[in-house]
Coordinates of C-alpha atoms in Angstrom, one line a residue:
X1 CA 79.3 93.8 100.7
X2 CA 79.4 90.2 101.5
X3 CA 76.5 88.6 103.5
X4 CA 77.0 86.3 106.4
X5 CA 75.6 83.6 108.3
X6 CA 71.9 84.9 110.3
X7 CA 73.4 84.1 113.8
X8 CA 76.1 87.3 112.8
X9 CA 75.5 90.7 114.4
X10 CA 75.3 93.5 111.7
X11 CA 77.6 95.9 114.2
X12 CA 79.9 95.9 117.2
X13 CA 80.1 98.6 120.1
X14 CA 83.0 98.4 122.6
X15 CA 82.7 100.8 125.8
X16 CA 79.5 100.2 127.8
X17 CA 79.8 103.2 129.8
X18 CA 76.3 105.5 129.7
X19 CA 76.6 107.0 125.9
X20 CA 77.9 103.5 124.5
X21 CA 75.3 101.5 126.3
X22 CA 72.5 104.1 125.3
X23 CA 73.5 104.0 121.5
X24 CA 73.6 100.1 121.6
X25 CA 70.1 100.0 122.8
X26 CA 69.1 102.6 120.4
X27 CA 71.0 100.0 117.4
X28 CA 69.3 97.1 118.4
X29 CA 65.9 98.6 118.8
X30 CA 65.8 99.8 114.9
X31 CA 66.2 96.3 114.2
X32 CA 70.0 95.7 114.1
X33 CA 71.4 93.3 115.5
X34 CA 74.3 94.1 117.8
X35 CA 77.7 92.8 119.5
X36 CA 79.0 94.9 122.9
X37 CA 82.4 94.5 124.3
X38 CA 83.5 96.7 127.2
X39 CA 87.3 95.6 128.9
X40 CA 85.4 95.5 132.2
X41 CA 83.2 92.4 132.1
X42 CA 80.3 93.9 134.6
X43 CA 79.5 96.0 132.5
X44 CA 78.7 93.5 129.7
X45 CA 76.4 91.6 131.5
X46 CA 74.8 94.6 132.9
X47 CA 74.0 95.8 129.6
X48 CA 72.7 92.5 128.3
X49 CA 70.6 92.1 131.6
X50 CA 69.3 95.9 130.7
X51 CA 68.9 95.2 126.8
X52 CA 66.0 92.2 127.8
X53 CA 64.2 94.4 130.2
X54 CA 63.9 97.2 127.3
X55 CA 62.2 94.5 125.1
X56 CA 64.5 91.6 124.7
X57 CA 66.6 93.7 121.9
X58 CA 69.4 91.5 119.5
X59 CA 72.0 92.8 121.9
X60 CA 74.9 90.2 122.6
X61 CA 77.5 90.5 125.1
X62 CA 80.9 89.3 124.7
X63 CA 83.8 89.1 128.0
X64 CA 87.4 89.1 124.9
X65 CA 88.0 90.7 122.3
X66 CA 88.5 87.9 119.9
X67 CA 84.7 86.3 120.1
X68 CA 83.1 89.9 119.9
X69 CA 85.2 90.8 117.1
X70 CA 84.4 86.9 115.4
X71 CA 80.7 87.2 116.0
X72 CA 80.1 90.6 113.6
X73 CA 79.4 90.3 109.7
X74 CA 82.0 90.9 107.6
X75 CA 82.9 93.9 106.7
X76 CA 82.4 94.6 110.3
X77 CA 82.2 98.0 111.6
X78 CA 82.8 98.7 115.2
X79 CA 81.7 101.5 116.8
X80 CA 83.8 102.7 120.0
X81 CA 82.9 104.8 122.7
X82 CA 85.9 105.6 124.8
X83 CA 87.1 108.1 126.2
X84 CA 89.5 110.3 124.3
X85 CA 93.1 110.2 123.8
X86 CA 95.1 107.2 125.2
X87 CA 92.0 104.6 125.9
X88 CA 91.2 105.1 122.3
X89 CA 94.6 104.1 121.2
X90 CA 94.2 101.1 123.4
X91 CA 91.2 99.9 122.5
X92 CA 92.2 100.0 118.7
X93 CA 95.4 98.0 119.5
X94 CA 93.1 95.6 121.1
X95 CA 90.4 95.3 118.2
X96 CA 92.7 95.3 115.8
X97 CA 94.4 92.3 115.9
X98 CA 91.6 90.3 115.0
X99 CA 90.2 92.5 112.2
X100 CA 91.0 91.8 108.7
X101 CA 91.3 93.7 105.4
X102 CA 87.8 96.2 104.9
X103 CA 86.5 95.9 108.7
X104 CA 86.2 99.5 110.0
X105 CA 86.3 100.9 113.2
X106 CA 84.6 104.5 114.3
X107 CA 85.2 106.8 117.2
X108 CA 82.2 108.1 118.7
X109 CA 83.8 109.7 121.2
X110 CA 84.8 113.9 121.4
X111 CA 88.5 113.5 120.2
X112 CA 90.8 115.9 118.7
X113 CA 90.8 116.3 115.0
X114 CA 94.3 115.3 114.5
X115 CA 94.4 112.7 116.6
X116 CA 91.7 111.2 114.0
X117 CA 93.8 111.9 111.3
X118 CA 96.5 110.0 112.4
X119 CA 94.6 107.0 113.3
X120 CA 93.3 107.0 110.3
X121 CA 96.5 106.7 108.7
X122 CA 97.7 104.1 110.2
X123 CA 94.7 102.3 110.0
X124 CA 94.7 102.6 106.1
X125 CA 98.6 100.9 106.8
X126 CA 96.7 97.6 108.3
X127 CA 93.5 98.1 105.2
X128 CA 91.2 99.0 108.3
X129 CA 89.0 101.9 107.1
X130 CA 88.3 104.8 110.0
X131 CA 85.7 107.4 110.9
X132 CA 85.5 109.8 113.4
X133 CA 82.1 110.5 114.6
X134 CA 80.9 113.3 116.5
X135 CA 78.0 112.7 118.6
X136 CA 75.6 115.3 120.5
X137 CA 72.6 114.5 122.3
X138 CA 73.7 113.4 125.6
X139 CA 72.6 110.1 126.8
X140 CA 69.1 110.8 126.1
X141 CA 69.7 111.7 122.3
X142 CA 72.6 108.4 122.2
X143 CA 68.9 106.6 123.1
X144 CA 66.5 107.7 120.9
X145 CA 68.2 109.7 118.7
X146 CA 71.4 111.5 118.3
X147 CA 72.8 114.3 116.1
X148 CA 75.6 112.3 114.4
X149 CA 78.8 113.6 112.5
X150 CA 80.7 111.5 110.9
X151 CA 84.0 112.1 109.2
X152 CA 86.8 110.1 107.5
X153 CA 86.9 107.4 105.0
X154 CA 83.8 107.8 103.0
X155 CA 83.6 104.4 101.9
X156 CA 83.3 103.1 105.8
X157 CA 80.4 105.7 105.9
X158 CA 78.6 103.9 102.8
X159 CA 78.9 100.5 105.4
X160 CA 76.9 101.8 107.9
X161 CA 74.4 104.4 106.4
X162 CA 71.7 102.5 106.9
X163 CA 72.3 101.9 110.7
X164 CA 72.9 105.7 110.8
X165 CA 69.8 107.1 108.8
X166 CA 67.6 105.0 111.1
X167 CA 69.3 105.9 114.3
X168 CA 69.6 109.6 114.3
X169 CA 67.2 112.3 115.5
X170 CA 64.5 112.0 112.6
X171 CA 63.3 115.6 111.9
X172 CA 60.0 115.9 110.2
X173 CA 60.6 118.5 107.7
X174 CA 64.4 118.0 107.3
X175 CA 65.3 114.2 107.7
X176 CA 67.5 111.7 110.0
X177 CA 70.2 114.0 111.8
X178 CA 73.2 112.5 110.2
X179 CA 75.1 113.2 106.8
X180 CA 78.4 112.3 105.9
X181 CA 81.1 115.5 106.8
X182 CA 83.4 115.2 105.1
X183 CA 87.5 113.9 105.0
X184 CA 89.9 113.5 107.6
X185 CA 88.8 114.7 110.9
X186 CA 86.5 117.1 109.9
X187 CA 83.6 115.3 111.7
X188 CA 85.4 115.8 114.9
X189 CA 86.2 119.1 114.2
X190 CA 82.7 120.3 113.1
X191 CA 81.6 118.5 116.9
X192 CA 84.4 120.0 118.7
X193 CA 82.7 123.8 117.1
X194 CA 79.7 122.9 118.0
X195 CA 80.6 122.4 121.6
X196 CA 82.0 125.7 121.6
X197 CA 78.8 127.2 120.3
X198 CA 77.2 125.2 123.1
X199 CA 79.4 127.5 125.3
X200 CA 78.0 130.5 124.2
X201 CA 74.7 129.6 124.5
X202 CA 74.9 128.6 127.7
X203 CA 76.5 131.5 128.8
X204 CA 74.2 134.1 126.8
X205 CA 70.9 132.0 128.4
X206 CA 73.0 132.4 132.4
X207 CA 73.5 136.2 131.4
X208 CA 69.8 136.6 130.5
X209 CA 68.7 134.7 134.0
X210 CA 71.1 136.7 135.8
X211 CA 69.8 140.1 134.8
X212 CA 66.3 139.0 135.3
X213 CA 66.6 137.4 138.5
X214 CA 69.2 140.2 140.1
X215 CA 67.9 143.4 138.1
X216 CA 64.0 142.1 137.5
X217 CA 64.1 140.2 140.9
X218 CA 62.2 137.4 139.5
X219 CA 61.6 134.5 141.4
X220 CA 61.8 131.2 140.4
X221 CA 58.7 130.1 139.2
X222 CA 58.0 133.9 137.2
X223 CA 61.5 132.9 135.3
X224 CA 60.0 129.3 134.9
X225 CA 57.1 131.0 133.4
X226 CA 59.2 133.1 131.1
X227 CA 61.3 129.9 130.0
X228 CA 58.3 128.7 129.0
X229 CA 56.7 131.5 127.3
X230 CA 60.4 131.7 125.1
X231 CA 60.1 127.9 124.1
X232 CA 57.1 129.0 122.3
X233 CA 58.5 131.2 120.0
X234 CA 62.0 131.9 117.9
X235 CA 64.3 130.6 121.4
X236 CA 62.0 127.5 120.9
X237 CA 65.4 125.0 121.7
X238 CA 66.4 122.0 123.7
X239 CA 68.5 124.7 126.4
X240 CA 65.9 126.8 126.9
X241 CA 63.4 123.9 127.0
X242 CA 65.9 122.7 130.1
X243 CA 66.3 125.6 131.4
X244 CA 62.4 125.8 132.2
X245 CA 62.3 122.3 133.8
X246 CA 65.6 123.5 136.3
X247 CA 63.7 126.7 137.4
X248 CA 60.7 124.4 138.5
X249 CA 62.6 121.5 140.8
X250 CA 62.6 121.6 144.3
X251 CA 65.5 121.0 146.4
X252 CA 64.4 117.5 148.3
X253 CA 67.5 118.1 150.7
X254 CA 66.1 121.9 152.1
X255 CA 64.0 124.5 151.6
X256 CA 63.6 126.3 148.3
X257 CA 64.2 125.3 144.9
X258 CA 67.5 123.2 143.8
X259 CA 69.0 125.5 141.2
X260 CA 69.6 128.0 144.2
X261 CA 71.5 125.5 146.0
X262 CA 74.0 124.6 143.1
X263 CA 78.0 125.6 143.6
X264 CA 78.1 128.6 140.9
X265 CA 81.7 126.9 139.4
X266 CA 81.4 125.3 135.8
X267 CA 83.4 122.8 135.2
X268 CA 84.3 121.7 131.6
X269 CA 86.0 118.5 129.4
X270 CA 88.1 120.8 126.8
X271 CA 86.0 121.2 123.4
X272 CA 85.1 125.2 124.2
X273 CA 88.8 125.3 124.6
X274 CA 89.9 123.9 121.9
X275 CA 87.2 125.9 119.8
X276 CA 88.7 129.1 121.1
X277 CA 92.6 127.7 120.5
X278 CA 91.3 127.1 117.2
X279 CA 89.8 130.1 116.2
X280 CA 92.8 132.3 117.6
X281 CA 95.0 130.0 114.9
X282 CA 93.2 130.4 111.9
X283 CA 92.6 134.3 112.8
X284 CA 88.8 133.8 113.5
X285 CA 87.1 136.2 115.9
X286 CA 85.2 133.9 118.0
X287 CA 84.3 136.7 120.9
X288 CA 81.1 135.1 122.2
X289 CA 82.6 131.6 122.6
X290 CA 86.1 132.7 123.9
X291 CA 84.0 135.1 126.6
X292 CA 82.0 132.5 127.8
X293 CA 84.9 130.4 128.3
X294 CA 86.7 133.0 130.2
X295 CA 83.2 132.9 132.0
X296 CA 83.8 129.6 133.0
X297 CA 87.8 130.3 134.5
X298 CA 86.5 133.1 136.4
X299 CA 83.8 131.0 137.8
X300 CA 86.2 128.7 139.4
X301 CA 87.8 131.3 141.4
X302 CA 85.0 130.9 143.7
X303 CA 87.0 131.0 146.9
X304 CA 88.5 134.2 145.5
X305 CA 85.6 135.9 144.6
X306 CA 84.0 135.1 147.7
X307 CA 87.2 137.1 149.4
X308 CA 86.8 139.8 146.7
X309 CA 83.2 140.5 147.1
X310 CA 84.4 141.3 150.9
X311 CA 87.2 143.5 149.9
X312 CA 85.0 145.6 147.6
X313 CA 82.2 145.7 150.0
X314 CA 84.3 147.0 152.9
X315 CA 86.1 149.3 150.4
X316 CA 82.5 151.2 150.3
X317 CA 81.4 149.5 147.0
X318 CA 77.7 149.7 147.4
X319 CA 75.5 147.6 145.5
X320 CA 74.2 148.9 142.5
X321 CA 71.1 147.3 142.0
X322 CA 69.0 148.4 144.9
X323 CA 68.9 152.1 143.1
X324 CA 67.5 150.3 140.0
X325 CA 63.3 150.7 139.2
X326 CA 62.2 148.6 136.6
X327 CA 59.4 147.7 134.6
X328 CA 59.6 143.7 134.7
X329 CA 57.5 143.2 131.5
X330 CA 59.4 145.8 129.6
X331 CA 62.3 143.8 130.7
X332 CA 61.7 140.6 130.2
X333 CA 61.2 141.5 126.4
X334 CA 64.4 143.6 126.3
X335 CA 66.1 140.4 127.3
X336 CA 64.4 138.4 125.2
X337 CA 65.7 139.9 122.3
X338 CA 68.8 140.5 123.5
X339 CA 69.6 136.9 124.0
X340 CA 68.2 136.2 120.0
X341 CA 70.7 138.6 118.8
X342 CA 73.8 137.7 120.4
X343 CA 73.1 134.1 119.5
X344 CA 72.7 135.0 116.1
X345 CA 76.6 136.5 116.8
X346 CA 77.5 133.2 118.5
X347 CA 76.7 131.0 115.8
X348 CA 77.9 133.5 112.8
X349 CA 81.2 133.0 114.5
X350 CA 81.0 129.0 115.0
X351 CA 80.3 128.9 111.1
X352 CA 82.8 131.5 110.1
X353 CA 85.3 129.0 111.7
X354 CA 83.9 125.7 110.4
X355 CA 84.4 127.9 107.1
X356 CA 88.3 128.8 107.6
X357 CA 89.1 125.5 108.8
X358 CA 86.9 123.7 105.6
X359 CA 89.2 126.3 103.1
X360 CA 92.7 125.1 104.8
X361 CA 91.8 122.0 104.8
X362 CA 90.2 121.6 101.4
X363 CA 86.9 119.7 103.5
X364 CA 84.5 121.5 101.1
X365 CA 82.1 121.6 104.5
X366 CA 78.3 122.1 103.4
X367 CA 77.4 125.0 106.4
X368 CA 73.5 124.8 105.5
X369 CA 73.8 120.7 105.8
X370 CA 75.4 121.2 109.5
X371 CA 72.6 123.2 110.2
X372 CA 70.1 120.7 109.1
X373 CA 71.8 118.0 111.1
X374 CA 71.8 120.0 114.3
X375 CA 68.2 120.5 114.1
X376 CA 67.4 117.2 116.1
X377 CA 68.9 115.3 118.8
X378 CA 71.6 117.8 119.8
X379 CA 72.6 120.3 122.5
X380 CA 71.6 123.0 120.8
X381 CA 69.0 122.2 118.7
X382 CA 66.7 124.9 118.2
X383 CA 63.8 126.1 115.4
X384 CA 66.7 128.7 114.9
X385 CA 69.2 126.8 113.1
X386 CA 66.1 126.2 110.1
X387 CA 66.6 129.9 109.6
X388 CA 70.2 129.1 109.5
X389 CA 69.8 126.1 106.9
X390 CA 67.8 128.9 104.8
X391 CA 70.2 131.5 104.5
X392 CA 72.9 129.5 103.6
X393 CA 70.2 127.6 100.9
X394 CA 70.0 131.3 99.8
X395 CA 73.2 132.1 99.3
X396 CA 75.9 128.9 100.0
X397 CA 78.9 131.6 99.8
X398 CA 77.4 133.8 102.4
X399 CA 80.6 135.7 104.3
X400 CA 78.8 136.0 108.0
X401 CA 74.9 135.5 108.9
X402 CA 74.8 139.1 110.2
X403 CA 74.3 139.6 106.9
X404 CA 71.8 137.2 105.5
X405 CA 68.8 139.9 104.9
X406 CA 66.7 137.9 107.4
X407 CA 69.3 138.2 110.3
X408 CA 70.4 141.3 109.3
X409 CA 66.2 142.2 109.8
X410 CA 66.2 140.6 112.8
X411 CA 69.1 142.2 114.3
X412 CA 68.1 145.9 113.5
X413 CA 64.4 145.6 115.2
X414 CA 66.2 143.8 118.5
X415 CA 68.9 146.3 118.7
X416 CA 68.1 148.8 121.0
X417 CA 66.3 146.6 123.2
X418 CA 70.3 144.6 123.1
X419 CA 71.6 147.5 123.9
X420 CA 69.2 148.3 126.9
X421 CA 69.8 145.1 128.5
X422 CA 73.6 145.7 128.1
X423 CA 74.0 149.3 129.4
X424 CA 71.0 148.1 132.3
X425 CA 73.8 145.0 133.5
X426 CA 76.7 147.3 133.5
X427 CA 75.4 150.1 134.8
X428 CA 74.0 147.7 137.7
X429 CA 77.2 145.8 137.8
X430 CA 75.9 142.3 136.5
X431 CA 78.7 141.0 134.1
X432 CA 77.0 140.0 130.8
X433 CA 80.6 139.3 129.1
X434 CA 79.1 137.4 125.9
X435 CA 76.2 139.7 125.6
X436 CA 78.5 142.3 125.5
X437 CA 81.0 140.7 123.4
X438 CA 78.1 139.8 120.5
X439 CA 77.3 143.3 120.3
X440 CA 80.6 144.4 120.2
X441 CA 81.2 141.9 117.5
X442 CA 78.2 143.0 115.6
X443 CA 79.3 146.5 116.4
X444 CA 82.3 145.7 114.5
X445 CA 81.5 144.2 112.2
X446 CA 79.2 146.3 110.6
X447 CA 81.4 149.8 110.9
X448 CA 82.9 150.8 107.6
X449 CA 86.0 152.4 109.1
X450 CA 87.4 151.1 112.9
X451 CA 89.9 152.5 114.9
X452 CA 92.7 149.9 113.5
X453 CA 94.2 152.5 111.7
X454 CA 95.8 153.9 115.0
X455 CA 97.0 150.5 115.9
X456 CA 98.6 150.5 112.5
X457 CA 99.8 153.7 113.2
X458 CA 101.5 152.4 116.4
X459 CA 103.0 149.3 114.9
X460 CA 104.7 151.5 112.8
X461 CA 105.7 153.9 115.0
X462 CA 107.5 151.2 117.2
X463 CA 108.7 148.3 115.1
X464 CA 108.4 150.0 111.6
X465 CA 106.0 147.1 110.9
X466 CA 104.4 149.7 107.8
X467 CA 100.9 150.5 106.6
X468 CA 98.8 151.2 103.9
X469 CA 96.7 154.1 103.1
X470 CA 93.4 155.0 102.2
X471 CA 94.0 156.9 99.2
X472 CA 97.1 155.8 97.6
X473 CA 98.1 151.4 96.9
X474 CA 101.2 150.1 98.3
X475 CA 103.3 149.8 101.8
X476 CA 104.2 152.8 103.6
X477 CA 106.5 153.3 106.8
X478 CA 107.2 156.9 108.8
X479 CA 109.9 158.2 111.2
X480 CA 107.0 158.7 113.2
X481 CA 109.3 159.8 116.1
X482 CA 112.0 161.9 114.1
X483 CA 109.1 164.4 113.2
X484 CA 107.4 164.2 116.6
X485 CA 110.9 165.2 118.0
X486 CA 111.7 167.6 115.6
X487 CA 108.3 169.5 116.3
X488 CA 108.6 169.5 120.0
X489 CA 111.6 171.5 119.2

């Protein structure tokens, strides 16, 4: 790598809005110093105003293109954080031009695989080199330390490993929160399933609130205390962590606390989408993501479900859960372990898909590795995903978690209190769809002989699609409905 002048920043970052500006101030304070471009000047000075208040940090601000490009060290490496799709395009057209042979540029931004792959492409035309990062952390993790995954040219990831090793989330036990993922856009993708797990998690941790709060009829501050209490132990993770702090704010515009106030209608940006899109092409059953995604369509219906709720209420639909007696302790432990075991389910599934989609690809993804970098700095960091790291240590070709001994342990002493909490929301007519869906993935999964053999049957039947047997190799077809006919005779 060739050295330049002192007065050169070691790295560039264009797109100042909160993640960018966070991760620039994150750069300079490990001692590198950095260039920031964003097409909307304000914002430039803004952060270099920002960057001497947080300790005069080497952060330099440039209004074109040209000088910020001109002031970083050759090979430079820029990093941008844009938002996806057509601004990322632009903002490559607009670097570009005064980059030269071996200067990279990465994309830090949540963009579609493929996209990254093209770019990529032609970036190799012009002898740019290209990465596609993945970053997770929000702009609190993009501060002091995010969960990074970067994917593409390898030789661009050699430039900036140092940068990156200081950067990331630094776990004790298991080291910076960054590796190099692999080709192409595999560092995109392995973000964009890791979103989707996000999904699932959120969704299993809602379920769990709602069947305390509307079965147990906890109030705030006993599920605050129960948070708490579960951030002790094997939930210990950054979203239950949250979770606890939300159950404890105040509303400061009304009575009562704030979370009771929010509109009950998630919105989304597209990953959990495109994990479920994903997984339905490759022929991965991803039931706990693609639930709690459905989760999140329903929940937008809100003017419809308010005018439902009326139509079933003056149709003589009572509610369920004023019949229900329950012992709140007994409860709060049924869920407890209910939630562990469906996000066991939740994250078998994200891996199973990393898996197919490393295989068609020919990635060679290291699953324990992802593990280890989502321990820190991440959405979903949890002390869970060190069991996870373990089992696939153990046993690198493992087909599902469910059936790592350890999880498979696990999920046997938690399954009747699962299946408590399930049959307690339905038969009180709480909707626990990825609850549900985990055990009915695990229930599945772990059945020697299903019911697919009357599907098969039917395919037959009605397109002559054949089957195989049980007993005897090859491909079989039957005029299922010339002997029905003939015996009705």
């Amino acid at each position: 790598m060739t050295t330049s002048s002192p007065n050169l920043s070691r790295i560039g970052l264009a797109g100042l809005a909160v993640m960018g500006q966070n991760l620039a101030f994150n750069i300079a304070e490990k001692g590198f110093p950095i260039s920031v471009y964003n097409r909307t000047t304000s914002k430039v000075d803004e952060t270099v105003k920002r960057a001497k208040q947080e300790g005069n940090l080497p952060l330099f601000g440039f209004h074109d293109p040209e000088s910020f490009v001109n002031s970083i060290q050759k090979p430079r490496v820029i990093i941008m954080l844009v938002k996806a799709g057509a601004p990322v395009d632009q903002t490559i057209k607009t670097l570009s031009v005064y980059m030269e042979k071996g200067d990279c540029i990465i994309d830090g931004g949540n963009e579609w695989y493929e996209n990254t792959e093209r770019r990529e492409k032609a970036m190799t035309e012009l002898g740019l080199l290209y990465l596609g990062m993945g970053v997770s952390g929000g702009e609190e993790g993009a501060r002091h330390g995010p969960s990074m995954m970067p994917g593409g040219s390898f030789e661009a990831y050699t430039y900036i490993e140092d940068i990156l090793l200081k950067v990331a989330a630094q776990v004790p036990d298991s080291g910076p929160c960054v590796t190099y993922i692999g080709k192409g856009g595999s560092g995109n993708f392995v973000k964009m399933v890791h979103n989707g797990i996000e999904y699932g998690d959120m969704q299993l941790i809602a379920e769990a609130y709602d069947v305390l709060k509307s079965v147990g009829k906890l109030s705030n501050e006993e599920l605050q205390r129960v948070f708490s209490e579960w951030n002790k132990g094997e939930l210990l993770s950054f979203l239950i962590e949250i979770t606890t702090d939300i159950f404890g704010i105040k509303d400061d515009k009304g009575d009562g606390y704030l979370v009771d106030k929010v509109l009950d209608k998630t919105g989304m940006k597209g990953t959990g989408k495109w994990t479920v899109q994903q997984a339905a092409d490759l022929s991965v059953a991803a039931p706990t993501i693609a639930s709690s995604l459905d989760a999140r369509f329903l929940s937008g219906l809100k003017e419809e479900r308010v005018e439902a709720a009326k139509v079933f209420e003056s149709g003589g639909f009572s509610d369920i859960l004023t019949d229900q007696v329950v012992d709140k302790e007994k409860l709060i432990d049924d869920v407890r372990q209910a939630l562990y075991a469906s996000k066991i389910c939740s994250y078998a599934q994200g891996m199973n898909l990393i898996r197919a989609k490393s295989i068609e690809q020919g990635w060679d993804l290291k699953l324990g590795e992802l593990a280890r970098i989502w321990k820190g700095g991440c959405i979903i960091r949890a002390v869970f995903l060190d069991r996870i790291k373990k089992a696939y240590d153990r046993n690198p070709d493992l087909a599902n978690l469910l059936v790592d001994p350890e999880f498979a342990k696990e999920i046997i002493e938690r399954q009747s209190a699962w299946r408590r909490v399930v049959c307690l929301a339905i038969n009180s007519g709480i909707s626990t769809p990825s609850m549900s869906a985990s055990l009915a993935y695990f229930d599945t999964y772990r059945r020697d002989r299903l019911s697919a053999n009357l599907v098969q049957a039917q395919r037959d039947y009605f397109g002559a699609h054949t089957y195989e047997r049980t007993d005897i190799p090859g491909s079989f077809h039957t005029e299922w409905f010339k002997i029905a006919k003939q015996s009705k005779i």
